[in-house]
Amino acid sequence: MKVSEALKSRITCRAFLDKPVPETTVRQILEDAKYAPSGGNLQPWHVYVVAGERLKEFLAIIAEKQKTATFGEGTEYDIYPKGLKEPYKARRFKCGEDMYATIDVAREDKAGRLQQFARNFRFFDAPVGMFFAIDRQMGLGQWSDLGMFIQSLMLAAREHGLHTCPQEAWAIWHKTVSEFVGIPDELMLFCGLGLGYMDESAPINHLRTDRAPLEEFATFSGF
């Protein structure tokens, strides 16, 4: 698969098949992703991978806690900036509306939206869950490095016919995640990610989010 094909076919998958992914495949994806660039070659990423019975055990804990804490334990960072301005605010709004439209959940259907939100915390039924953490000493540049590592992982997954769902939503359960997978205090949980085979028949996986035209974000000179 060409890199351009991996980029264009990668989506945020929100419905996975009940089909296991071999550990050897997951290890190969991570082996490939480790060649992502990082400033000074710091390689500031830490990954915790959970599958099988261990994943079921973890998701059961989360499901029990959700009964009394729908929105988790709070985050250690702002997932979105406060007072998000345009055009970013409109893009985020449209993305949400388009996603819920695929599953016929109206804006006024609060229960339906909460039910879909809760599916985040089942990794949308992905057979493999990953958590990414970064040392608290690191700054904005190293957070960018972590993002490039995660992107590399998602593209490597496409080579194996797999899809992913990167989920900053997991940040609201940072205490429970850290305790379960053993993230030390000096590391901060950034996000989770589901990995598996996409359910092609699920309407929500038919969503393709808009992309701004080149003229909107790129400036050229000297050509």
XYZ file of N, CA and C in Angstrom:
669
model
N 0.840 -1.198 0.000
C 0.000 0.000 0.000
C 0.880 1.255 0.000
N 0.581 2.195 -0.901
C 1.307 3.449 -0.920
C 0.967 4.281 0.314
N 1.896 5.145 0.694
C 1.645 6.031 1.830
C 0.405 6.890 1.567
N 0.269 7.388 0.336
C -0.895 8.223 0.004
C -2.193 7.442 0.154
N -2.167 6.160 -0.181
C -3.362 5.322 -0.031
C -3.681 5.101 1.434
N -2.653 4.900 2.244
C -2.869 4.718 3.675
C -3.457 5.974 4.291
N -2.950 7.136 3.870
C -3.458 8.408 4.395
C -4.931 8.604 4.046
N -5.285 8.328 2.808
C -6.648 8.594 2.353
C -7.645 7.541 2.815
N -7.176 6.333 3.101
C -8.095 5.277 3.538
C -8.210 5.189 5.051
N -7.326 5.879 5.755
C -7.409 5.885 7.218
C -8.612 6.710 7.661
N -9.435 6.148 8.510
C -10.542 6.890 9.107
C -10.548 6.607 10.609
N -11.323 7.392 11.327
C -11.556 7.096 12.729
C -12.662 6.052 12.781
N -12.276 4.822 12.980
C -13.215 3.697 12.940
C -13.986 3.615 14.256
N -15.309 3.624 14.169
C -16.131 3.604 15.380
C -17.008 2.361 15.478
N -16.630 1.321 14.745
C -17.296 0.020 14.859
C -16.339 -1.030 14.306
N -15.925 -1.951 15.172
C -14.964 -2.979 14.792
C -15.622 -4.353 14.773
N -15.042 -5.252 13.999
C -15.497 -6.639 13.966
C -14.961 -7.405 15.172
N -15.701 -8.451 15.539
C -15.254 -9.336 16.619
C -14.261 -10.334 16.029
N -13.096 -9.832 15.722
C -12.050 -10.639 15.084
C -10.711 -10.265 15.707
N -10.042 -11.204 16.351
C -8.787 -10.873 17.051
C -7.668 -10.481 16.091
N -6.747 -9.689 16.612
C -5.546 -9.301 15.874
C -4.366 -10.019 16.520
N -3.582 -10.779 15.762
C -2.453 -11.509 16.356
C -1.456 -10.569 17.031
N -0.891 -11.029 18.128
C 0.109 -10.227 18.831
C 1.289 -9.907 17.929
N 1.652 -10.845 17.063
C 2.786 -10.609 16.165
C 2.524 -9.410 15.241
N 1.280 -9.261 14.821
C 0.921 -8.136 13.954
C 1.011 -6.826 14.714
N 0.497 -6.816 15.931
C 0.545 -5.597 16.751
C 1.994 -5.201 17.014
N 2.812 -6.178 17.323
C 4.236 -5.898 17.564
C 4.910 -5.335 16.310
N 4.572 -5.873 15.133
C 5.175 -5.389 13.897
C 4.769 -3.943 13.627
N 3.509 -3.624 13.880
C 3.032 -2.252 13.690
C 3.801 -1.287 14.579
N 4.013 -1.677 15.823
C 4.763 -0.827 16.744
C 6.240 -0.747 16.349
N 6.777 -1.845 15.860
C 8.160 -1.839 15.389
C 8.326 -0.843 14.238
N 7.356 -0.819 13.332
C 7.424 0.112 12.206
C 7.234 1.557 12.663
N 6.297 1.763 13.587
C 5.980 3.120 14.050
C 7.133 3.760 14.816
N 8.008 2.953 15.407
C 9.095 3.500 16.225
C 10.081 4.316 15.403
N 9.987 4.232 14.074
C 10.860 5.026 13.213
C 10.302 6.424 12.959
N 9.230 6.781 13.655
C 8.699 8.144 13.568
C 9.764 9.135 14.048
N 9.778 10.342 13.493
C 10.783 11.329 13.898
C 10.488 11.916 15.271
N 11.538 12.353 15.939
C 11.382 13.084 17.198
C 12.582 13.999 17.375
N 12.341 15.201 17.875
C 13.406 16.170 18.076
C 14.492 15.625 18.989
N 15.741 15.677 18.512
C 16.843 15.164 19.322
C 16.791 13.661 19.534
N 15.933 12.980 18.759
C 15.741 11.531 18.899
C 15.339 11.143 20.325
N 14.538 11.998 20.977
C 14.111 11.701 22.354
C 13.172 10.495 22.420
N 12.408 10.279 21.341
C 11.442 9.170 21.328
C 10.611 9.173 22.623
N 9.819 10.240 22.826
C 9.167 10.434 24.115
C 7.877 9.645 24.327
N 7.625 8.657 23.491
C 6.363 7.909 23.580
C 6.480 6.690 24.481
N 5.381 6.412 25.162
C 5.236 5.199 25.986
C 3.877 4.602 25.626
N 3.864 3.309 25.324
C 2.643 2.643 24.846
C 2.294 1.465 25.746
N 1.024 1.357 26.080
C 0.515 0.240 26.884
C -0.562 -0.450 26.051
N -0.364 -1.726 25.761
C -1.252 -2.470 24.870
C -2.019 -3.520 25.663
N -3.327 -3.554 25.456
C -4.183 -4.475 26.209
C -5.111 -5.212 25.237
N -5.268 -6.516 25.437
C -6.137 -7.311 24.575
C -6.679 -8.511 25.350
N -7.539 -9.273 24.680
C -8.037 -10.526 25.264
C -8.779 -10.348 26.581
N -8.578 -11.299 27.487
C -9.273 -11.291 28.769
C -8.884 -10.085 29.620
N -7.644 -9.659 29.460
C -7.184 -8.485 30.208
C -7.955 -7.235 29.791
N -8.230 -7.097 28.506
C -9.011 -5.965 28.025
C -10.448 -6.051 28.532
N -11.027 -7.239 28.513
C -12.388 -7.415 29.021
C -12.471 -7.031 30.494
N -11.467 -7.403 31.241
C -11.422 -7.066 32.669
C -11.407 -5.551 32.865
N -10.588 -4.883 32.077
C -10.489 -3.427 32.185
C -11.798 -2.745 31.798
N -12.390 -3.163 30.695
C -13.628 -2.530 30.231
C -14.780 -2.756 31.215
N -14.750 -3.871 31.911
C -15.773 -4.129 32.929
C -15.635 -3.149 34.090
N -14.421 -2.829 34.443
C -14.179 -1.846 35.508
C -14.705 -0.476 35.094
N -14.409 -0.086 33.864
C -14.873 1.205 33.355
C -16.400 1.248 33.307
N -17.011 0.174 32.820
C -18.469 0.120 32.711
C -19.127 0.288 34.072
N -18.550 -0.305 35.094
C -19.097 -0.177 36.446
C -18.953 1.255 36.946
N -17.826 1.877 36.680
C -17.607 3.258 37.137
C -18.489 4.250 36.385
N -18.808 3.942 35.145
C -19.648 4.834 34.349
C -21.055 4.973 34.925
N -21.482 4.012 35.703
C -22.822 4.056 36.280
C -23.009 5.255 37.190
N -21.930 5.695 37.787
C -22.019 6.834 38.720
C -21.170 8.028 38.268
N -20.389 7.864 37.196
C -19.519 8.950 36.723
C -19.480 8.920 35.200
N -20.556 9.422 34.587
C -20.669 9.383 33.132
C -19.489 10.032 32.433
N -18.998 11.122 33.014
C -17.923 11.880 32.371
C -16.584 11.681 33.066
N -16.439 10.555 33.734
C -15.142 10.147 34.241
C -14.596 10.934 35.409
N -13.296 11.088 35.399
C -12.570 11.645 36.545
C -11.982 13.020 36.259
N -12.307 13.579 35.093
C -11.704 14.844 34.696
C -10.392 14.594 33.970
N -9.950 15.577 33.199
C -8.719 15.427 32.421
C -7.585 16.241 33.031
N -6.369 15.889 32.643
C -5.207 16.640 33.094
C -4.783 17.688 32.060
N -5.454 17.732 30.955
C -5.181 18.752 29.937
C -6.487 19.053 29.215
N -6.549 20.191 28.544
C -7.731 20.565 27.778
C -7.717 19.835 26.443
N -8.714 18.982 26.227
C -8.786 18.255 24.964
C -8.998 19.231 23.808
N -9.850 20.222 24.010
C -10.015 21.316 23.056
C -9.760 22.625 23.784
N -9.227 23.636 23.080
C -8.994 24.933 23.719
C -10.301 25.558 24.194
N -10.258 26.256 25.296
C -11.427 27.004 25.763
C -11.670 28.173 24.821
N -12.947 28.446 24.533
C -13.281 29.543 23.639
C -12.802 29.313 22.218
N -12.968 28.099 21.727
C -12.504 27.724 20.391
C -13.073 28.687 19.344
N -12.200 29.287 18.520
C -12.636 30.271 17.532
C -12.826 29.629 16.165
N -13.294 30.436 15.234
C -13.496 29.970 13.865
C -12.174 29.972 13.093
N -11.988 29.099 12.125
C -12.987 28.162 11.590
C -13.056 26.841 12.335
N -12.257 26.723 13.414
C -12.128 25.439 14.117
C -13.430 25.031 14.799
N -14.132 26.024 15.364
C -15.386 25.722 16.051
C -16.410 25.119 15.091
N -16.524 25.714 13.909
C -17.489 25.223 12.922
C -17.105 23.839 12.422
N -15.822 23.595 12.252
C -15.374 22.277 11.795
C -15.720 21.201 12.809
N -15.470 21.513 14.070
C -15.771 20.536 15.127
C -17.268 20.266 15.184
N -18.069 21.318 15.092
C -19.529 21.171 15.140
C -20.023 20.298 13.991
N -19.544 20.586 12.782
C -20.002 19.823 11.616
C -19.574 18.362 11.699
N -18.369 18.132 12.189
C -17.901 16.752 12.347
C -18.845 15.965 13.255
N -19.210 16.568 14.375
C -20.129 15.905 15.306
C -21.490 15.663 14.701
N -22.037 16.682 14.030
C -23.358 16.548 13.423
C -23.361 15.484 12.326
N -22.316 15.475 11.520
C -22.238 14.479 10.447
C -22.122 13.064 11.015
N -21.363 12.921 12.096
C -21.195 11.604 12.694
C -22.522 11.084 13.252
N -23.212 11.910 14.019
C -24.474 11.467 14.620
C -25.544 11.232 13.554
N -25.455 11.944 12.434
C -26.425 11.741 11.351
C -26.313 10.340 10.760
N -25.120 9.766 10.769
C -24.953 8.420 10.202
C -25.687 7.366 11.013
N -25.937 7.656 12.299
C -26.629 6.681 13.151
C -27.997 7.206 13.596
N -28.474 8.249 12.893
C -29.820 8.803 13.122
C -30.042 9.235 14.571
N -29.069 9.912 15.134
C -29.204 10.459 16.485
C -29.287 11.977 16.367
N -30.464 12.516 16.643
C -30.690 13.954 16.509
C -30.001 14.726 17.632
N -29.803 16.032 17.408
C -29.143 16.865 18.411
C -29.902 16.865 19.737
N -31.230 16.840 19.667
C -32.035 16.876 20.899
C -32.105 15.511 21.596
N -31.592 14.480 20.968
C -31.610 13.143 21.569
C -30.400 12.985 22.497
N -30.503 13.567 23.669
C -29.383 13.554 24.612
C -29.012 12.141 25.046
N -30.024 11.314 25.266
C -29.762 9.939 25.698
C -29.004 9.175 24.613
N -29.412 9.367 23.360
C -28.746 8.689 22.251
C -27.301 9.133 22.102
N -27.071 10.412 22.322
C -25.705 10.932 22.198
C -24.823 10.439 23.345
N -25.388 10.364 24.525
C -24.625 9.828 25.652
C -24.308 8.353 25.448
N -25.265 7.634 24.867
C -25.045 6.205 24.606
C -23.902 6.014 23.614
N -23.871 6.850 22.577
C -22.785 6.752 21.605
C -21.458 7.179 22.233
N -21.485 8.217 23.068
C -20.277 8.668 23.756
C -19.701 7.554 24.625
N -20.593 6.809 25.269
C -20.153 5.727 26.158
C -19.439 4.618 25.388
N -19.731 4.475 24.093
C -19.085 3.431 23.295
C -17.580 3.679 23.146
N -17.165 4.946 23.346
C -15.732 5.232 23.371
C -15.027 4.310 24.353
N -15.701 4.066 25.463
C -15.052 3.379 26.564
C -15.249 1.863 26.522
N -15.585 1.414 25.294
C -15.473 0.004 24.940
C -14.515 -0.134 23.750
N -13.804 0.964 23.460
C -12.943 1.007 22.277
C -13.732 0.672 21.013
N -15.039 0.970 21.050
C -15.917 0.665 19.918
C -15.796 -0.801 19.508
N -15.581 -1.654 20.517
C -15.490 -3.110 20.369
C -14.232 -3.572 19.635
N -13.218 -2.734 19.576
C -11.936 -3.150 18.993
C -11.311 -4.237 19.863
N -10.652 -5.212 19.269
C -10.038 -6.296 20.045
C -8.726 -5.909 20.727
N -8.159 -4.776 20.322
C -6.904 -4.301 20.917
C -7.080 -2.857 21.344
N -6.686 -2.568 22.563
C -6.701 -1.199 23.058
C -5.282 -0.754 23.386
N -4.970 0.475 23.049
C -3.655 1.032 23.370
C -3.825 2.338 24.134
N -2.858 2.600 25.002
C -2.818 3.874 25.716
C -1.444 4.491 25.504
N -1.440 5.792 25.257
C -0.194 6.512 25.003
C 0.047 7.523 26.115
N 1.263 7.513 26.630
C 1.615 8.418 27.719
C 2.925 9.117 27.392
N 3.156 10.229 28.076
C 4.364 11.016 27.847
C 4.881 11.535 29.180
N 6.187 11.639 29.304
C 6.801 12.125 30.534
C 6.354 13.557 30.797
N 6.029 13.836 32.043
C 5.548 15.159 32.411
C 6.603 16.249 32.220
N 7.848 15.862 32.117
C 8.912 16.828 31.889
C 8.876 17.394 30.474
N 8.250 16.673 29.563
C 8.280 17.043 28.158
C 7.417 18.268 27.861
N 7.803 18.971 26.788
C 7.092 20.183 26.393
C 6.302 19.998 25.117
N 5.875 21.122 24.523
C 5.010 21.080 23.352
C 5.660 20.345 22.183
N 6.971 20.532 22.014
C 7.651 19.855 20.911
C 7.568 18.349 21.011
N 7.692 17.839 22.230
C 7.656 16.377 22.417
C 6.231 15.831 22.296
N 5.227 16.663 22.639
C 3.843 16.241 22.408
C 3.608 16.101 20.903
N 4.225 16.999 20.112
C 4.147 16.875 18.657
C 4.793 15.574 18.197
N 5.935 15.224 18.799
C 6.605 13.962 18.465
C 5.698 12.771 18.757
N 5.014 12.814 19.882
C 4.102 11.729 20.239
C 2.992 11.609 19.195
N 2.490 12.753 18.732
C 1.457 12.733 17.700
C 1.950 12.107 16.414
N 3.209 12.399 16.050
C 3.755 11.807 14.831
C 3.930 10.301 14.980
N 4.266 9.862 16.179
C 4.379 8.424 16.427
C 3.016 7.741 16.267
N 1.989 8.344 16.835
C 0.648 7.763 16.750
C 0.168 7.736 15.300
N 0.416 8.823 14.571
C 0.051 8.847 13.148
C 0.792 7.750 12.389
N 2.068 7.569 12.674
C 2.839 6.522 12.012
C 2.243 5.149 12.293
N 1.827 4.940 13.515
C 1.204 3.674 13.910
C -0.095 3.455 13.131
N -0.898 4.498 13.009
C -2.175 4.361 12.312
C -1.968 4.040 10.831
N -0.950 4.634 10.220
C -0.675 4.346 8.814
C -0.101 2.943 8.641
N 0.749 2.533 9.573
C 1.297 1.173 9.527
C 0.182 0.134 9.671
N -0.825 0.451 10.459
C -1.953 -0.466 10.636
C -2.695 -0.691 9.327
N -2.792 0.341 8.489
C -3.486 0.192 7.211
C -2.775 -0.818 6.308
N -1.460 -0.885 6.403
C -0.699 -1.845 5.595
C -1.119 -3.274 5.900
N -1.607 -3.500 7.126
C -2.034 -4.842 7.546
C -3.548 -5.024 7.403
N -4.202 -4.083 6.724
C -5.648 -4.185 6.542
C -6.438 -3.841 7.787
N -5.808 -3.173 8.722
C -6.439 -2.824 9.994
C -6.817 -1.355 10.034
N -7.741 -1.040 10.928
C -8.148 0.340 11.150
C -7.954 0.708 12.623
N -8.014 1.996 12.871
C -7.764 2.507 14.215
C -8.792 3.560 14.600
N -8.871 3.806 15.893
C -9.707 4.896 16.398
C -8.934 5.609 17.506
N -8.244 6.713 17.185
C -7.554 7.471 18.222
C -8.578 8.183 19.101
N -8.406 8.105 20.417
C -9.447 8.584 21.329
C -8.858 9.394 22.488
N -8.920 10.715 22.352
C -8.537 11.563 23.480
C -9.559 11.457 24.610
N -10.734 10.922 24.304
C -11.777 10.758 25.327
C -11.276 9.964 26.532
N -10.320 9.067 26.300
C -9.808 8.256 27.411
C -9.122 9.100 28.481
N -8.781 10.341 28.150
C -8.132 11.210 29.136
C -9.019 11.446 30.357
N -10.336 11.293 30.205
C -11.220 11.529 31.350
C -11.170 10.378 32.361
N -10.542 9.288 31.974
C -10.378 8.147 32.885
C -8.899 7.909 33.187
N -8.115 8.980 33.241
C -6.665 8.835 33.380
C -6.250 8.122 34.663
N -6.982 8.325 35.745
C -6.613 7.679 37.005
C -6.812 6.160 36.923
N -7.964 5.759 36.425
C -8.272 4.335 36.332
C -7.361 3.641 35.322
N -7.134 4.288 34.184
C -6.247 3.723 33.169
C -4.845 3.539 33.745
N -4.335 4.589 34.379
C -2.972 4.542 34.915
C -2.812 3.444 35.955
N -3.812 3.293 36.791
C -3.757 2.262 37.832
C -3.787 0.868 37.217
N -4.627 0.688 36.191
C -4.807 -0.651 35.627
C -3.581 -1.101 34.829
N -3.052 -0.233 33.974
C -1.943 -0.657 33.111
C -0.578 -0.350 33.717
N -0.575 0.363 34.848
C 0.689 0.621 35.532
C 1.484 1.792 34.991
N 0.796 2.869 34.603
C 1.501 4.073 34.168
C 2.065 4.776 35.401
N 3.369 4.987 35.472
C 3.959 5.629 36.654
C 3.578 7.102 36.761
N 3.731 7.649 37.950
C 3.305 9.025 38.212
C 4.001 10.047 37.333
N 5.237 9.758 36.907
C 5.964 10.747 36.111
C 5.482 10.832 34.667
N 4.580 9.941 34.279
C 4.009 9.979 32.942
C 2.561 10.470 32.990
N 2.153 11.157 31.929
C 0.769 11.618 31.787
C 0.102 10.868 30.644
N -1.103 10.377 30.886
C -1.871 9.738 29.820
C -2.310 10.790 28.814
N -2.043 10.533 27.539
C -2.515 11.432 26.486
C -3.829 10.934 25.897
N -3.834 9.712 25.378
C -5.041 9.226 24.724
C -5.030 7.706 24.650
N -6.128 7.161 24.174
C -6.224 5.741 23.887
C -6.382 5.555 22.392
N -6.375 4.300 21.965
C -6.561 4.000 20.539
C -7.051 2.569 20.397
N -8.124 2.405 19.647
C -8.620 1.075 19.332
C -8.033 0.597 18.022
N -7.708 -0.677 17.953
C -7.099 -1.261 16.763
C -7.809 -2.561 16.413
N -8.156 -2.717 15.147
C -8.806 -3.959 14.743
C -9.284 -3.899 13.305
N -10.190 -4.814 12.973
C -10.750 -4.887 11.633
C -12.062 -4.104 11.595
N -12.186 -3.216 10.625
C -13.363 -2.358 10.552
C -14.607 -3.137 10.138
N -15.717 -2.822 10.766
C -17.007 -3.351 10.361
C -17.503 -2.498 9.200
N -17.331 -3.009 7.995
C -17.671 -2.243 6.795
C -19.169 -1.963 6.693
N -19.987 -2.773 7.361
C -21.431 -2.614 7.248
C -21.993 -1.570 8.203
N -21.198 -1.108 9.156
C -21.674 -0.141 10.146
C -21.813 1.237 9.509
N -23.001 1.844 9.544
C -23.205 3.160 8.914
C -22.229 4.228 9.403
N -21.857 4.170 10.677
C -20.983 5.203 11.223
C -19.608 5.185 10.567
N -19.224 4.037 10.035
C -17.926 3.939 9.360
C -17.966 4.440 7.919
N -19.141 4.873 7.471
C -19.257 5.445 6.141
C -18.940 6.938 6.149
N -18.790 7.504 7.324
C -18.489 8.936 7.445
C -17.096 9.241 6.920
N -17.016 10.274 6.096
C -15.727 10.800 5.649
C -15.751 12.303 5.926
N -14.971 12.730 6.865
C -14.996 14.136 7.256
C -14.391 15.019 6.170
N -14.852 16.262 6.143
C -14.387 17.226 5.152
C -12.917 17.583 5.377
N -12.265 18.015 4.324
C -10.922 18.567 4.420
C -10.898 19.912 3.713
N -10.261 20.874 4.335
C -10.172 22.205 3.754
C -9.330 22.165 2.484
N -9.643 23.017 1.502
C -8.836 23.069 0.289
C -7.439 23.605 0.591
N -6.494 23.243 -0.240
C -5.106 23.633 -0.040
C -4.956 25.133 0.152
N -5.712 25.907 -0.616
C -5.604 27.369 -0.567
C -5.967 27.937 0.801
N -6.695 27.157 1.587
C -7.147 27.640 2.892
C -6.086 27.527 3.979
N -5.119 26.632 3.794
C -4.140 26.429 4.869
C -2.691 26.515 4.436
N -2.432 26.633 3.152
C -1.054 26.655 2.675
C -0.732 27.954 1.960
N 0.462 28.500 2.218
C 0.938 29.718 1.564
C 2.221 29.391 0.817
N 2.280 29.739 -0.447
C 3.433 29.450 -1.287
C 4.137 30.737 -1.714
N 5.448 30.668 -1.816
C 6.200 31.786 -2.366
C 7.499 31.258 -2.946
N 8.033 31.966 -3.929
C 9.322 31.609 -4.485
C 9.302 30.574 -5.571
N 8.126 30.142 -6.010
C 8.069 29.138 -7.076
C 7.958 29.830 -8.438
